[in-house]
mmCIF file of C-alpha atoms in Angstrom:
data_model
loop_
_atom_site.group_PDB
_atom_site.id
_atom_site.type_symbol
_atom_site.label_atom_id
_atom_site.label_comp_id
_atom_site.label_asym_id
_atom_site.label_seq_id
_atom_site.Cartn_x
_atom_site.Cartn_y
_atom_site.Cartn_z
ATOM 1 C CA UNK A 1 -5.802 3.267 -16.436
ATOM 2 C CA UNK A 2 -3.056 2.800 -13.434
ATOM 3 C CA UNK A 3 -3.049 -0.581 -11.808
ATOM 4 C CA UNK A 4 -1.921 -1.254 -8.744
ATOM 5 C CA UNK A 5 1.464 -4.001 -7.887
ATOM 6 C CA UNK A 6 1.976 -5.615 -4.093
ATOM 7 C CA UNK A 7 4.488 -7.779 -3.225
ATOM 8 C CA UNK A 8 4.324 -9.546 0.173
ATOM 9 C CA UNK A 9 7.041 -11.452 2.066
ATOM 10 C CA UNK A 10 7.737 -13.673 4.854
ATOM 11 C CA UNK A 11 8.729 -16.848 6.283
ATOM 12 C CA UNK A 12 6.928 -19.753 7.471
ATOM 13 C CA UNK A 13 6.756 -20.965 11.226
ATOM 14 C CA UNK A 14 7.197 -24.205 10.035
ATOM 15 C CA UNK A 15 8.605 -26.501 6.919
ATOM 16 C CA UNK A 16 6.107 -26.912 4.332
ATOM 17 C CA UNK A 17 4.661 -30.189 5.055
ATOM 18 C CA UNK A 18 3.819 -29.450 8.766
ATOM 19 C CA UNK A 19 0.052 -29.518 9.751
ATOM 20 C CA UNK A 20 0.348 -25.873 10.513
ATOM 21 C CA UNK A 21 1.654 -24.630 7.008
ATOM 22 C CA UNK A 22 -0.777 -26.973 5.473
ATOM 23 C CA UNK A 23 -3.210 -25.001 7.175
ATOM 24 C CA UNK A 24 -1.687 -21.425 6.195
ATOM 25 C CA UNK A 25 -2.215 -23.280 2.603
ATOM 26 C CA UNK A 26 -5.405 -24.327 2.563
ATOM 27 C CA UNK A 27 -6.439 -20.914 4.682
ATOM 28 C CA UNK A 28 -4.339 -19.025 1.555
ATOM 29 C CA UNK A 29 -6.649 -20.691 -0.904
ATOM 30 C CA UNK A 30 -10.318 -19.309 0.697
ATOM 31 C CA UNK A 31 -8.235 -15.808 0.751
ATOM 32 C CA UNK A 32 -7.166 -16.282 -3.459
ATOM 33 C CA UNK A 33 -10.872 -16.831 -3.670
ATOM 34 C CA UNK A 34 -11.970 -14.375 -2.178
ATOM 35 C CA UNK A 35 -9.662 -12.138 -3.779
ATOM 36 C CA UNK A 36 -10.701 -12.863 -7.438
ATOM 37 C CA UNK A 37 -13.872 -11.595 -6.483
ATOM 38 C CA UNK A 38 -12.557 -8.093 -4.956
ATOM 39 C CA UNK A 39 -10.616 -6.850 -7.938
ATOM 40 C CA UNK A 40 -7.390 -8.870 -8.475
ATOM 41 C CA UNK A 41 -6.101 -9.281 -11.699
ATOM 42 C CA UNK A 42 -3.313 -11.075 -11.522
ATOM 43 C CA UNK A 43 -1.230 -13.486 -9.272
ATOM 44 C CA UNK A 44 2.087 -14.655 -10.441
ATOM 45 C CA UNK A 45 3.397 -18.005 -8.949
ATOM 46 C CA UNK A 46 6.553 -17.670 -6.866
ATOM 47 C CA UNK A 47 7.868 -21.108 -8.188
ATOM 48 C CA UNK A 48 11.234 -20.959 -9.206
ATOM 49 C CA UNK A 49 11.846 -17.975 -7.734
ATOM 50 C CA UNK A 50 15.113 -17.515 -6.258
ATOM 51 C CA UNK A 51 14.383 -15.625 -2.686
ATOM 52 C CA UNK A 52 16.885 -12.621 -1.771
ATOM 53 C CA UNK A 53 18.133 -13.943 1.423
ATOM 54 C CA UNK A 54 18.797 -10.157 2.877
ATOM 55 C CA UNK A 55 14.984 -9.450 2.397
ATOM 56 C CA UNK A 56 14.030 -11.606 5.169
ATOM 57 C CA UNK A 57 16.332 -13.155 7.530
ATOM 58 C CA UNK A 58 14.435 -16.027 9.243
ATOM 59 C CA UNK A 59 14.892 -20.075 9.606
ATOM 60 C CA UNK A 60 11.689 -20.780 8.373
ATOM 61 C CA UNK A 61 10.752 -21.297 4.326
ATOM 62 C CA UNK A 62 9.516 -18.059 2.366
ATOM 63 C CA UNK A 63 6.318 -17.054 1.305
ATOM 64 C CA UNK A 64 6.123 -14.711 -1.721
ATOM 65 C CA UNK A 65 3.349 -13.366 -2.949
ATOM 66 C CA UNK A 66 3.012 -10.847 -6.567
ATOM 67 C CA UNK A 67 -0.421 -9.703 -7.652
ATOM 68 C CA UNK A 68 -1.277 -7.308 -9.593
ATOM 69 C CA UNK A 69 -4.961 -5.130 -8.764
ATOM 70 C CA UNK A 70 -7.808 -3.415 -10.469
ATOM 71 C CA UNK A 71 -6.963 -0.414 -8.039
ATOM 72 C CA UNK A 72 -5.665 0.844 -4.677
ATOM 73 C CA UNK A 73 -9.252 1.176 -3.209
ATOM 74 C CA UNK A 74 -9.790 -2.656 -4.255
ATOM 75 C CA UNK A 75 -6.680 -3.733 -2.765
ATOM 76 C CA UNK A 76 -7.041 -1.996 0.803
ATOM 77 C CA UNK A 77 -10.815 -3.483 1.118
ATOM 78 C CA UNK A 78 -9.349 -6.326 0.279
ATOM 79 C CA UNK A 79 -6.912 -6.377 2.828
ATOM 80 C CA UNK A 80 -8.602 -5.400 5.406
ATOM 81 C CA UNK A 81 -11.648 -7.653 5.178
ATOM 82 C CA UNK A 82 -13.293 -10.839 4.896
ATOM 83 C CA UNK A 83 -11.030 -14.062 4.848
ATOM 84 C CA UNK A 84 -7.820 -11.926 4.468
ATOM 85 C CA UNK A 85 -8.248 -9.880 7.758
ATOM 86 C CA UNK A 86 -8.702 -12.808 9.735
ATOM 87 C CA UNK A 87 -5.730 -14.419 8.339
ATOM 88 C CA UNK A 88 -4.254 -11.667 9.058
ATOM 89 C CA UNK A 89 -5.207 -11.786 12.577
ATOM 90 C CA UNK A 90 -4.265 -15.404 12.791
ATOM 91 C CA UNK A 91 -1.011 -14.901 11.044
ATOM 92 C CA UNK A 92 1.121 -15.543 14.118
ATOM 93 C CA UNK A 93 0.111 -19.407 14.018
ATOM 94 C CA UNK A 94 1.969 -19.657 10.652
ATOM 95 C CA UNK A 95 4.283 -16.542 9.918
ATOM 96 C CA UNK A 96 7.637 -16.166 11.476
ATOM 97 C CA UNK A 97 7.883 -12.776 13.788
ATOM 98 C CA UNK A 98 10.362 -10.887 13.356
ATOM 99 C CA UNK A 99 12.267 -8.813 15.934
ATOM 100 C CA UNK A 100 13.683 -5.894 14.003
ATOM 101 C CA UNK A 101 11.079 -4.112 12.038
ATOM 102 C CA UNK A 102 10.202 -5.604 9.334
ATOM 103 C CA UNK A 103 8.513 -4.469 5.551
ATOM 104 C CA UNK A 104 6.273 -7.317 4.554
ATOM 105 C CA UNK A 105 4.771 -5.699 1.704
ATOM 106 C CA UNK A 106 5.130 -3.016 -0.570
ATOM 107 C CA UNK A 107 3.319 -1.431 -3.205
ATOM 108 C CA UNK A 108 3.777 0.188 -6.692
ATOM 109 C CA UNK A 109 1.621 1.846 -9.667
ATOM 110 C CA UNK A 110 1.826 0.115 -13.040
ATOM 111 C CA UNK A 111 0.026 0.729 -16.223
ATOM 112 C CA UNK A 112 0.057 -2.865 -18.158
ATOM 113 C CA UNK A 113 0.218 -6.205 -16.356
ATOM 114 C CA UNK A 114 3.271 -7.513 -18.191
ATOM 115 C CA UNK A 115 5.295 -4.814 -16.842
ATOM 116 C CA UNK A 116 5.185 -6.669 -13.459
ATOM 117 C CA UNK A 117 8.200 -9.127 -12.126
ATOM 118 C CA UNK A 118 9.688 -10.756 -9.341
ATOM 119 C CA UNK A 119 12.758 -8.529 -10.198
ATOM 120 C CA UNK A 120 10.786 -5.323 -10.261
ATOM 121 C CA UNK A 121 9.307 -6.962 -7.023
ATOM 122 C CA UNK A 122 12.243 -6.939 -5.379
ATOM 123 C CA UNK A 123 13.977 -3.984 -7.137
ATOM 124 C CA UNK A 124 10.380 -2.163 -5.544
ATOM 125 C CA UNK A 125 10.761 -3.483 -2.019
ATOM 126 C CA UNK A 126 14.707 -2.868 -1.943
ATOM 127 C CA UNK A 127 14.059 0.568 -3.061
ATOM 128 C CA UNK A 128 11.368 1.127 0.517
ATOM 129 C CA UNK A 129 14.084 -0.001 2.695
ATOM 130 C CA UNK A 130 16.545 2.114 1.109
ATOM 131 C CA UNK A 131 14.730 5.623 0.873
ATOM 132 C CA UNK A 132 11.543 4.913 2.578
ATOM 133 C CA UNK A 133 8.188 5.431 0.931
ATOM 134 C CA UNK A 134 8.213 7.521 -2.198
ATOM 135 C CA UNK A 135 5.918 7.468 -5.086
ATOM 136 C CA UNK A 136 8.010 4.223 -6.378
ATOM 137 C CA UNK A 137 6.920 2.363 -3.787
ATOM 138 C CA UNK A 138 4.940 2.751 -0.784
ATOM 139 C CA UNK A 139 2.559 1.259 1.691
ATOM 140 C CA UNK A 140 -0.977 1.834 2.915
ATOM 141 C CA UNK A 141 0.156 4.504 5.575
ATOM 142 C CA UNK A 142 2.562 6.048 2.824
ATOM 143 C CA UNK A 143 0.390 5.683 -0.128
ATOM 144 C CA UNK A 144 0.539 7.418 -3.438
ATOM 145 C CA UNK A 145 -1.697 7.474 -6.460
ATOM 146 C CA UNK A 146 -0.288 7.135 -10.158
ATOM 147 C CA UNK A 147 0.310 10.754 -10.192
ATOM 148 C CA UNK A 148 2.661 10.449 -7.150
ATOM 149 C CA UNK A 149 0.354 12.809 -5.090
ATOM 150 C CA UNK A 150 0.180 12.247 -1.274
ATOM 151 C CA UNK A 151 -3.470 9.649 -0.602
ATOM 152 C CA UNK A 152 -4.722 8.725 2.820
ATOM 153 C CA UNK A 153 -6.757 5.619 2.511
ATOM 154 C CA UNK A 154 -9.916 5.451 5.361
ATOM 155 C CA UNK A 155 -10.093 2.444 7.255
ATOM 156 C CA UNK A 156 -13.907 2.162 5.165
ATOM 157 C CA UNK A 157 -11.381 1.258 2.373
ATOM 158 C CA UNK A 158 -11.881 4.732 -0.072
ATOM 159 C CA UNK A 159 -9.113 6.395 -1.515
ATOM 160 C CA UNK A 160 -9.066 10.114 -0.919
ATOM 161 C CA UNK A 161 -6.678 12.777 -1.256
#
């Protein structure tokens, strides 16, 4: 069975230790909750990481994320609901905006967790910028299942094709 790979990027309003990213923190921490309970699998720590610097210009400090998901229709409802959708709505408050248009996600099919990296992370989201979505990597507008057949995913979070 396929299992679904998103990597998300950004860059903090502020340096780590302001009241507002402490907030984005301790907000991030109700979402990881909430997201063990919706079909995630596995989160790999970004500590250590070196950032690519041409993924994200911005002053502020990045925020990587890697997790790996029981399946697209998990992820999306994920996404779109609960504590993650109103983060996302508050994201402004702690997430640089950017003025060109920016990717700050992208997704990928993968059958076995340990296949997953940072550098297949990257090598993913390098890969969207370059061609744009393809079955290698896509987004939730773009998406693909593990065949690399066309899906459009409802905003009720199913997976159809």
């Amino acid at each position: 069975m396929a299992l679904v790979s998103i990597y998300t990027v950004g860059r903090l309003n502020h340096p780590y230790d302001h009241p507002a990213s402490r907030e984005f923190f301790q907000v991030g921490n109700e979402v990881y909750r909430q997201a063990t309970k919706s079909g995630l699998i596995e989160a790999f720590s970004p500590e250590g990481v070196p950032f690519p610097e041409e993924t994200v210009k911005g002053k502020g400090s990045p925020i990587l994320t890697l997790t790996v998901w029981r399946s697209l229709q998990s992820l999306y409802r994920f996404t779109y609901s609960g504590k993650h959708m109103q983060a996302l709505r508050d994201r402004s408050r702690w997430i640089e905006s950017y003025p060109d248009k920016h990717l700050s996600y992208v997704v990928w099919w993968t059958e076995m967790v340990r296949d997953v990296s940072w550098e297949e992370a990257f090598r993913r989201y390098n890969h969207y910028i370059q061609y744009g979505p393809t079955p290698f990597a896509f987004d939730f507008k773009h998406a693909f299942d593990e065949n690399g057949e066309t899906f459009l995913i409802n905003t009720n979070g199913n997976v159809n094709e």
